[in-house]
Coordinates of C-alpha atoms and ligand atoms in Angstrom, one line a residue:
M1 CA 10.4 -15.6 -27.6
D2 CA 13.0 -13.5 -29.4
A3 CA 16.4 -14.7 -28.3
T4 CA 17.9 -11.2 -28.5
I5 CA 15.8 -10.0 -25.6
S6 CA 16.4 -13.0 -23.4
V7 CA 18.8 -11.7 -20.8
D8 CA 19.6 -12.6 -17.2
R9 CA 20.9 -9.2 -15.9
S10 CA 21.3 -8.4 -12.3
A11 CA 22.7 -5.7 -10.2
V12 CA 24.3 -5.8 -6.7
V13 CA 22.3 -3.4 -4.5
A14 CA 23.4 -2.9 -0.9
G15 CA 25.3 -6.2 -1.3
V16 CA 22.3 -8.1 -2.6
Q17 CA 22.1 -9.6 -6.0
V18 CA 18.8 -8.5 -7.6
K19 CA 17.6 -9.5 -11.1
T20 CA 16.8 -6.4 -13.1
G21 CA 14.9 -7.7 -16.0
L22 CA 11.1 -8.3 -16.7
Y23 CA 9.7 -11.6 -15.7
V24 CA 7.3 -13.0 -18.2
G25 CA 6.1 -16.5 -18.6
G26 CA 8.8 -17.8 -16.2
R27 CA 11.7 -16.1 -17.9
W28 CA 13.7 -13.0 -17.0
R29 CA 14.3 -10.8 -20.0
A30 CA 15.0 -7.4 -21.3
S31 CA 12.1 -5.2 -22.7
E32 CA 11.2 -5.5 -26.3
D33 CA 12.9 -2.2 -27.2
A34 CA 15.9 -3.0 -24.9
S35 CA 15.3 0.1 -22.8
W36 CA 16.3 0.4 -19.2
F37 CA 15.6 3.0 -16.5
D38 CA 17.6 4.1 -13.5
V39 CA 16.7 3.5 -9.9
V40 CA 18.0 6.2 -7.5
D41 CA 18.9 6.0 -3.8
P42 CA 17.0 9.0 -2.3
S43 CA 19.5 9.3 0.5
T44 CA 22.3 10.1 -2.0
G45 CA 20.6 11.0 -5.3
K46 CA 22.9 8.4 -6.9
V47 CA 21.8 5.7 -9.4
I48 CA 22.0 2.2 -7.9
A49 CA 20.7 0.0 -10.7
A50 CA 19.1 0.0 -14.1
V51 CA 15.9 -1.9 -14.6
A52 CA 14.2 -3.2 -17.8
D53 CA 11.6 -0.7 -18.9
A54 CA 8.6 -2.7 -20.2
T55 CA 6.8 -1.5 -23.3
P56 CA 3.0 -1.9 -23.6
S57 CA 3.6 -4.9 -25.9
D58 CA 5.8 -6.5 -23.1
A59 CA 2.8 -6.0 -20.8
I60 CA 0.5 -7.7 -23.4
A61 CA 3.0 -10.6 -23.5
A62 CA 2.8 -10.8 -19.7
L63 CA -1.0 -10.8 -19.9
G64 CA -0.8 -13.6 -22.5
S65 CA 1.3 -15.7 -20.2
A66 CA -1.0 -14.9 -17.2
A67 CA -4.1 -15.8 -19.3
A68 CA -2.4 -19.1 -20.5
A69 CA -1.6 -20.1 -16.9
Q70 CA -4.9 -19.2 -15.4
A71 CA -6.8 -22.4 -16.1
S72 CA -4.3 -24.7 -14.5
W73 CA -3.5 -22.4 -11.6
G74 CA -7.2 -21.7 -10.9
R75 CA -7.9 -25.5 -10.8
S76 CA -4.8 -26.4 -8.8
S77 CA -5.6 -27.5 -5.2
A78 CA -6.0 -24.9 -2.5
R79 CA -3.5 -26.9 -0.5
R80 CA -0.9 -26.6 -3.2
R81 CA -1.3 -22.9 -3.5
A82 CA -1.2 -22.6 0.3
E83 CA 2.0 -24.5 0.5
I84 CA 3.7 -22.4 -2.2
L85 CA 2.7 -19.2 -0.3
R86 CA 3.9 -20.7 2.9
A87 CA 7.3 -21.5 1.3
A88 CA 7.4 -17.9 0.0
F89 CA 6.8 -16.7 3.5
E90 CA 9.6 -18.8 4.9
A91 CA 12.0 -17.6 2.1
V92 CA 11.2 -13.9 2.6
T93 CA 11.6 -14.3 6.3
A94 CA 14.9 -16.2 5.9
R95 CA 16.2 -13.3 3.7
R96 CA 14.7 -10.5 5.8
E97 CA 18.0 -8.6 6.0
E98 CA 18.5 -8.7 2.3
F99 CA 15.0 -7.4 1.6
A100 CA 15.4 -4.7 4.2
S101 CA 18.7 -3.6 2.7
V102 CA 17.2 -3.3 -0.8
I103 CA 14.2 -1.4 0.5
T104 CA 16.4 1.1 2.4
A105 CA 18.6 1.5 -0.7
E106 CA 15.8 2.3 -3.1
M107 CA 13.4 4.2 -0.9
G108 CA 15.6 5.5 1.8
R109 CA 13.7 4.3 4.9
P110 CA 15.8 3.7 8.0
Y111 CA 17.0 0.1 8.0
A112 CA 15.3 -0.9 11.3
Q113 CA 12.0 0.3 9.9
S114 CA 12.6 -1.6 6.6
L115 CA 13.1 -4.8 8.7
G116 CA 9.6 -4.0 10.2
E117 CA 8.2 -3.8 6.6
V118 CA 9.7 -7.1 5.7
D119 CA 8.1 -8.8 8.7
Y120 CA 4.7 -7.1 8.0
G121 CA 5.0 -7.9 4.2
A122 CA 6.0 -11.5 4.7
E123 CA 3.0 -11.9 7.1
F124 CA 0.6 -11.4 4.1
L125 CA 2.1 -14.5 2.5
R126 CA 1.6 -16.5 5.6
W127 CA -1.9 -15.1 6.2
F128 CA -3.1 -15.9 2.7
A129 CA -1.4 -19.3 2.8
E130 CA -3.7 -19.9 5.8
Q131 CA -6.7 -18.5 4.0
A132 CA -6.3 -20.4 0.7
A133 CA -7.9 -23.7 2.0
H134 CA -10.7 -21.9 3.8
V135 CA -12.8 -20.7 0.9
H136 CA -16.3 -22.0 1.4
G137 CA -19.6 -22.0 -0.5
E138 CA -23.1 -22.8 0.7
F139 CA -25.7 -25.6 0.2
A140 CA -29.3 -24.7 1.0
A141 CA -32.9 -25.4 0.1
S142 CA -34.5 -22.7 -2.0
P143 CA -37.1 -20.7 -0.1
N144 CA -40.0 -22.7 -1.6
G145 CA -38.2 -25.9 -1.0
D146 CA -38.4 -26.9 -4.7
F147 CA -34.7 -27.1 -5.5
T148 CA -31.2 -26.7 -4.0
I149 CA -29.1 -23.6 -4.0
A150 CA -25.3 -24.4 -4.0
T151 CA -22.6 -21.8 -4.3
T152 CA -19.0 -22.1 -4.9
R153 CA -16.2 -19.6 -5.2
V154 CA -14.0 -19.3 -8.3
P155 CA -11.0 -17.1 -9.1
V156 CA -11.8 -13.9 -10.9
G157 CA -9.0 -14.5 -13.4
P158 CA -5.8 -12.6 -14.6
S159 CA -5.3 -9.6 -12.4
L160 CA -3.2 -6.4 -12.8
L161 CA -1.6 -5.4 -9.5
I162 CA -0.2 -1.8 -9.5
T163 CA 1.8 -0.9 -6.4
P164 CA 3.2 2.3 -4.9
W165 CA 6.8 3.1 -3.7
N166 CA 6.1 3.7 -0.1
F167 CA 5.9 0.1 1.1
P168 CA 7.6 -1.7 -1.9
L169 CA 7.4 -5.2 -0.4
A170 CA 4.2 -5.2 1.7
M171 CA 2.0 -3.5 -1.0
G172 CA 3.1 -6.3 -3.3
T173 CA 2.6 -9.3 -0.9
R174 CA -0.8 -7.9 0.2
K175 CA -2.1 -8.2 -3.4
I176 CA 0.0 -11.1 -4.7
G177 CA -0.8 -13.2 -1.5
A178 CA -4.6 -12.8 -1.9
A179 CA -4.6 -13.2 -5.7
L180 CA -2.5 -16.4 -5.6
A181 CA -4.5 -17.9 -2.7
A182 CA -7.7 -17.4 -4.6
G183 CA -6.2 -18.9 -7.8
C184 CA -5.7 -15.8 -9.9
T185 CA -2.6 -15.3 -12.1
V186 CA -1.1 -11.8 -11.9
I187 CA 0.8 -9.1 -13.8
V188 CA 2.7 -7.0 -11.2
K189 CA 3.6 -3.3 -12.0
P190 CA 5.7 -1.8 -9.2
A191 CA 6.3 1.9 -8.8
E192 CA 9.2 3.1 -11.0
Q193 CA 11.0 4.5 -8.0
T194 CA 11.1 1.0 -6.2
P195 CA 11.1 -1.9 -8.7
L196 CA 14.1 -3.7 -7.0
T197 CA 12.3 -5.0 -3.9
M198 CA 9.6 -6.4 -6.1
A199 CA 12.0 -8.0 -8.5
L200 CA 13.6 -9.8 -5.4
L201 CA 10.2 -10.9 -4.3
V202 CA 9.3 -12.2 -7.7
D203 CA 12.5 -14.2 -7.8
V204 CA 11.7 -15.6 -4.3
L205 CA 8.2 -16.6 -5.4
A206 CA 9.6 -18.4 -8.5
Q207 CA 12.0 -20.3 -6.2
A208 CA 9.2 -21.1 -3.8
G209 CA 7.5 -23.0 -6.6
V210 CA 5.1 -20.5 -8.3
P211 CA 4.5 -22.0 -11.8
D212 CA 5.6 -20.2 -14.9
G213 CA 3.1 -17.6 -16.1
V214 CA 1.4 -17.3 -12.7
V215 CA 3.4 -14.2 -11.6
N216 CA 4.6 -11.8 -14.3
F217 CA 6.5 -8.7 -13.5
V218 CA 6.6 -5.6 -15.8
P219 CA 8.3 -2.6 -14.3
T220 CA 7.9 0.5 -16.5
T221 CA 8.3 4.2 -16.7
R222 CA 5.3 4.2 -19.1
A223 CA 2.7 3.4 -16.5
A224 CA -0.2 5.2 -18.2
D225 CA 0.4 3.6 -21.6
Q226 CA 0.8 0.2 -20.0
S227 CA -2.4 0.3 -18.0
E228 CA -4.4 1.8 -20.9
T229 CA -3.3 -1.1 -23.1
L230 CA -3.8 -3.8 -20.6
M231 CA -7.2 -2.5 -19.5
R232 CA -8.5 -2.6 -23.1
D233 CA -7.8 -6.4 -23.3
A234 CA -10.8 -8.4 -22.2
R235 CA -8.5 -11.3 -21.0
L236 CA -7.6 -9.1 -18.0
R237 CA -10.4 -9.5 -15.4
K238 CA -9.3 -7.5 -12.4
V239 CA -7.3 -4.5 -11.4
S240 CA -6.0 -3.8 -7.9
F241 CA -4.3 -0.5 -7.4
T242 CA -2.7 1.3 -4.5
G243 CA -1.8 4.9 -5.1
S244 CA -3.2 8.4 -5.6
T245 CA -7.0 9.1 -6.0
P246 CA -6.6 10.7 -9.4
V247 CA -4.9 7.7 -10.9
G248 CA -7.3 5.4 -9.2
S249 CA -10.3 7.1 -10.6
R250 CA -8.7 7.1 -14.1
L251 CA -8.2 3.3 -13.7
L252 CA -11.9 2.9 -12.7
E253 CA -12.9 4.7 -15.9
Q254 CA -10.8 2.3 -17.9
A255 CA -12.1 -0.7 -15.9
A256 CA -15.7 0.4 -16.7
R257 CA -15.1 -0.4 -20.4
N258 CA -14.7 -4.1 -19.8
V259 CA -16.7 -4.2 -16.6
M260 CA -13.7 -5.3 -14.7
R261 CA -13.4 -6.1 -11.0
S262 CA -11.6 -3.3 -9.2
S263 CA -10.0 -2.8 -5.8
M264 CA -8.7 0.6 -5.0
E265 CA -6.6 1.7 -2.0
L266 CA -6.3 5.5 -2.6
G267 CA -5.3 8.6 -0.7
G268 CA -6.1 9.5 2.9
N269 CA -6.2 12.6 5.0
G270 CA -6.1 10.9 8.4
P271 CA -7.4 12.8 11.4
F272 CA -5.9 12.1 14.8
L273 CA -8.3 13.1 17.6
V274 CA -7.1 13.7 21.1
L275 CA -10.3 14.0 23.1
R276 CA -10.6 15.9 26.4
D277 CA -10.1 12.9 28.6
A278 CA -7.2 11.4 26.7
D279 CA -4.0 10.1 28.3
V280 CA -1.8 12.7 26.7
P281 CA 1.6 11.0 27.0
S282 CA 0.2 7.9 25.3
A283 CA -1.4 10.1 22.6
V284 CA 2.0 11.7 22.0
N285 CA 3.5 8.2 21.6
G286 CA 0.8 7.2 19.2
A287 CA 1.2 10.5 17.3
M288 CA 4.9 9.8 16.7
V289 CA 4.1 6.4 15.1
A290 CA 1.1 7.6 13.2
K291 CA 2.9 10.7 11.8
F292 CA 6.5 9.8 11.5
R293 CA 6.6 6.1 10.6
N294 CA 8.2 6.0 7.1
G295 CA 8.7 9.7 7.4
G296 CA 5.0 10.3 7.0
Q297 CA 5.0 8.7 3.6
S298 CA 2.1 6.5 4.2
C299 CA -1.6 6.7 3.2
V300 CA -2.5 5.8 6.8
A301 CA -0.3 8.5 8.3
A302 CA -2.0 11.0 10.6
N303 CA -2.4 14.1 8.5
R304 CA -4.3 16.3 10.9
F305 CA -4.0 16.4 14.7
I306 CA -7.2 17.7 16.2
V307 CA -6.9 18.2 19.9
H308 CA -9.4 19.2 22.6
E309 CA -8.5 22.6 24.1
A310 CA -8.3 21.1 27.6
V311 CA -5.3 18.9 26.6
A312 CA -3.9 21.0 23.7
E313 CA -1.0 22.7 25.5
E314 CA 0.4 19.5 26.9
F315 CA -0.1 17.6 23.7
I316 CA 1.6 20.3 21.5
E317 CA 4.5 20.6 24.0
G318 CA 5.1 16.9 23.9
L319 CA 4.8 16.6 20.2
V320 CA 7.2 19.4 19.4
K321 CA 9.7 18.1 22.0
R322 CA 9.7 14.6 20.5
T323 CA 9.6 15.8 16.9
S324 CA 12.6 18.1 17.3
A325 CA 14.6 15.2 18.8
L326 CA 14.1 13.0 15.7
V327 CA 17.3 12.1 13.9
V328 CA 17.1 12.7 10.2
A329 CA 19.8 10.7 8.4
D330 CA 20.7 8.3 5.6
G331 CA 18.6 5.1 6.0
T332 CA 21.7 3.0 6.6
A333 CA 22.7 5.0 9.6
P334 CA 21.7 3.1 12.7
V335 CA 20.7 6.3 14.5
A336 CA 18.2 7.4 11.8
D337 CA 14.6 7.9 12.7
I338 CA 13.7 9.6 9.5
G339 CA 15.1 9.0 6.1
P340 CA 14.8 11.1 2.9
L341 CA 11.6 11.8 1.0
I342 CA 11.3 9.6 -2.1
D343 CA 12.4 12.3 -4.6
D344 CA 13.0 15.9 -5.0
R345 CA 9.5 16.5 -6.6
Q346 CA 7.9 15.2 -3.4
R347 CA 10.2 17.3 -1.2
Q348 CA 9.4 20.4 -3.1
R349 CA 5.7 19.6 -2.8
V350 CA 6.0 19.3 1.0
Q351 CA 8.0 22.5 1.2
R352 CA 5.3 24.3 -0.8
L353 CA 2.5 23.0 1.5
V354 CA 4.5 24.3 4.6
D355 CA 5.3 27.6 3.0
D356 CA 1.7 28.1 2.0
A357 CA 0.5 27.3 5.5
V358 CA 3.0 29.7 7.1
A359 CA 2.1 32.5 4.6
S360 CA -1.5 32.1 5.6
G361 CA -0.8 32.5 9.3
A362 CA 0.3 29.1 10.6
Q363 CA 2.8 29.0 13.5
L364 CA 6.0 27.0 12.9
H365 CA 7.2 25.2 16.1
T366 CA 10.0 23.1 14.6
G367 CA 11.4 22.2 11.2
G368 CA 10.0 23.7 8.0
W369 CA 13.1 23.4 5.9
A370 CA 14.8 21.1 3.4
L371 CA 18.2 19.8 4.6
P372 CA 21.1 20.7 2.3
G373 CA 23.1 18.0 0.5
D374 CA 22.4 15.4 -2.2
G375 CA 19.6 13.4 -0.6
Y376 CA 16.0 14.5 -0.4
F377 CA 15.8 15.1 3.4
Y378 CA 13.2 17.3 5.0
A379 CA 13.2 18.4 8.7
P380 CA 10.4 17.0 10.8
T381 CA 7.9 19.8 11.2
V382 CA 5.1 20.9 13.6
L383 CA 2.6 23.6 12.7
T384 CA -0.3 25.1 14.7
H385 CA -2.9 27.7 13.9
V386 CA -3.2 26.5 10.3
P387 CA -6.4 27.7 8.6
V388 CA -8.7 24.8 7.7
S389 CA -8.8 26.0 4.1
A390 CA -5.0 25.7 3.7
P391 CA -3.9 23.1 1.1
I392 CA -1.9 21.2 3.8
M393 CA -5.3 20.5 5.6
R394 CA -7.0 19.4 2.4
E395 CA -4.3 17.3 0.7
E396 CA -2.3 14.3 1.8
V397 CA 1.1 15.6 3.0
F398 CA 3.2 12.4 2.5
G399 CA 6.0 13.9 4.5
P400 CA 7.2 14.5 8.1
V401 CA 4.9 17.4 8.8
A402 CA 2.3 17.5 11.6
T403 CA -0.4 20.2 11.8
V404 CA -2.3 20.6 15.1
T405 CA -5.7 22.2 15.3
V406 CA -7.3 23.0 18.6
A407 CA -11.1 22.1 19.0
A408 CA -13.4 23.7 21.5
S409 CA -15.3 20.4 22.1
D410 CA -15.1 16.7 21.2
D411 CA -18.1 17.2 18.8
D412 CA -16.2 20.0 17.0
A413 CA -13.2 17.6 16.8
I414 CA -15.3 15.0 15.1
D415 CA -16.9 17.5 12.7
L416 CA -13.4 18.8 11.7
A417 CA -12.2 15.2 11.3
N418 CA -15.0 14.3 8.8
D419 CA -14.6 17.5 6.8
T420 CA -12.6 15.8 3.9
P421 CA -13.5 13.8 0.8
F422 CA -11.2 11.1 2.1
G423 CA -12.2 8.3 4.5
L424 CA -9.2 5.9 4.9
V425 CA -8.1 6.1 8.5
A426 CA -8.8 8.0 11.7
F427 CA -7.3 7.8 15.2
V428 CA -9.0 8.6 18.5
Y429 CA -7.5 8.9 21.9
T430 CA -9.8 8.9 25.0
Q431 CA -9.8 6.9 28.3
N432 CA -13.5 6.4 28.2
M433 CA -14.7 3.4 26.3
A434 CA -18.2 4.7 25.7
R435 CA -16.8 7.9 24.3
A436 CA -14.4 6.0 22.1
L437 CA -17.2 3.9 20.7
D438 CA -19.4 6.9 20.1
A439 CA -16.5 8.6 18.3
T440 CA -15.8 5.6 16.1
S441 CA -19.5 5.4 15.1
R442 CA -19.4 9.0 13.9
L443 CA -16.0 9.1 12.2
D444 CA -16.3 8.3 8.5
A445 CA -13.3 6.1 7.9
G446 CA -12.7 2.5 6.9
M447 CA -10.2 2.0 9.7
I448 CA -10.0 3.6 13.2
G449 CA -7.1 3.3 15.6
V450 CA -8.5 3.5 19.2
N451 CA -5.7 4.5 21.6
R452 CA -3.3 3.2 18.9
G453 CA -1.2 5.0 16.3
L454 CA -0.9 2.0 14.0
V455 CA -3.7 0.0 12.3
S456 CA -1.9 -2.0 9.6
E457 CA -2.0 -5.8 10.2
A458 CA -2.3 -8.7 7.8
G459 CA -5.1 -10.2 9.7
A460 CA -7.3 -7.1 9.5
P461 CA -9.2 -5.6 6.6
F462 CA -7.4 -2.5 5.2
G463 CA -9.3 -0.1 3.1
G464 CA -11.2 3.2 3.0
T465 CA -14.5 4.9 2.3
K466 CA -15.3 7.8 0.1
A467 CA -12.4 9.0 -2.1
S468 CA -10.1 6.6 -0.3
G469 CA -11.2 3.6 -2.3
L470 CA -13.1 0.4 -2.8
G471 CA -12.6 -3.0 -1.3
R472 CA -10.4 -4.3 1.5
E473 CA -7.1 -6.0 1.5
G474 CA -5.9 -8.5 4.2
G475 CA -8.2 -9.9 6.9
H476 CA -10.5 -12.7 6.1
T477 CA -12.3 -10.8 3.4
G478 CA -9.1 -9.9 1.5
I479 CA -9.3 -13.0 -0.6
D480 CA -12.9 -12.1 -1.6
E481 CA -11.5 -9.4 -3.9
Y482 CA -10.2 -12.1 -6.1
L483 CA -13.1 -14.5 -6.0
E484 CA -16.4 -14.7 -7.9
T485 CA -19.4 -16.5 -6.5
K486 CA -20.8 -19.2 -8.8
Y487 CA -24.3 -20.3 -8.0
L488 CA -25.8 -23.7 -9.0
A489 CA -29.6 -24.2 -9.1
I490 CA -30.0 -28.0 -8.6
D491 CA -33.2 -29.7 -9.3
T492 CA -33.8 -32.0 -6.4
T493 CA -37.2 -33.4 -7.4
V494 CA -37.0 -37.1 -6.7
P495 CA -38.3 -39.0 -9.8
A496 CA -41.7 -40.8 -9.2
Ligands
ADP501 P1 2.5 8.7 -6.3 O1 2.2 10.1 -6.7 O2 2.5 8.6 -4.9 O3 3.7 8.1 -7.0 P2 0.7 7.4 -8.0 O4 -0.7 7.1 -7.9 O5 1.2 8.3 -9.2 O6 1.2 7.9 -6.7 O7 1.5 6.0 -8.3 C1 1.1 4.8 -7.7 C2 1.4 3.7 -8.8 O8 0.6 4.0 -9.9 C3 2.8 3.6 -9.3 O9 3.1 2.3 -9.6 C4 2.7 4.4 -10.6 O10 3.7 4.0 -11.5 C5 1.4 4.0 -11.1 N1 0.7 4.9 -12.0 C6 0.9 6.3 -12.2 N2 0.1 6.7 -13.1 C7 -0.6 5.7 -13.6 C8 -1.6 5.6 -14.7 N3 -2.0 6.6 -15.4 N4 -2.1 4.3 -14.9 C9 -1.6 3.2 -14.2 N5 -0.7 3.4 -13.2 C10 -0.2 4.5 -13.0

């Protein structure tokens, strides 16, 4: 490697030393053209660090090192990979306050909720450590009994992992844990808004014993060029992406050229149904979690509340009361329930969705405005009487805005819920188990919370149907996304 680009730069972010280079082939370094980009704290609008800005050729170097490390990592024992992941779990857990501080600094989330993400994110490392040694094949007689069918599972190969900014640690560990457990080497591309948490994770993984070349890290502001270049290279065998549906479908087009394995966790438009026999106080509790966790910046956020008319008044009253009591503040403030939105572009988008809804007849119960000051804060908002055709009902809001639609019957509620191209998550509240099961069988979503506002869990399969994506992450099938089945036809004719 060119000695001029070998640097070991770091920044102190919220009191935590974070390396700010690229990590390629086991070395931290600058980008080939020595460019850096700024990371901003959305609570203050101030720059907190500069991170190396990988060029497409840096990404190719990362793929080269991932490809070179693939054979030995893929053949290393499952137990060894498991123990490295377990060590990484211990290390992230031991440094949970540091991770939480960096998350809060670069994406603004209230610190207590950032600690929650660290625990959730670390859990994927433990979960996949446990999965690594439990990958099995089969051994069976062929149907005619004339030979033996044996199957084994092998790693797919070097994988590109592209993550979003909304859960900067957990979206990384969910992919990296599964890939490493399966024996794949990886190139990690974090969102440009939140590269620091991932840099800290990559450092921890290296210290936990991940061999050089197995994990490579290439933050960039040139995401489209980077993926275009990498996806043309046949050494790359897999892409796993979490982000918006338009980018996901573009990556799928690129993946088609080299017939590349793809996992896509894309957008959602989550309906939250409160059926006529729901326990309303508990539905309001669930709604607060489903809507306002991470300020609504989650693909599994409830986007549309759909409430049976028999319980609508009580539900709306409870939701408005709780929403107007939420404290919006800098993520470092202990009182904060809601931090800023990730950037001003996103805040303007949320404002536009709310303004459009109000202009088309929606009733505003609380919020509906951007807070003054340097950070990108937006007041938690509740709207009713929103026309179903309004953009806020069709698009993912990604902000602290709840819309409530009143349905005349439970059947109408389910029809409204399914009226979307997305199918990631749905929530249903009812006190009757048979009604709950009937609703879950009719709701078109990959995940359904039944009397719960939170579905995310390392031990459960996360993923959606329709425009929400392909594949599942976490759970006992999460590792399958990184494995191929190899079948052996074995002649078992005993010589005469
Ligand atoms: P959002 O609008 O929420 O930022 P995106 O889908 O744009 O969602 O971003 C999710 C991730 O995808 C980020 O890491 C981003 O840098 C990356 N990304 C954006 N555009 C592309 C692209 N054309 N090719 C590959 N990755 C991309």
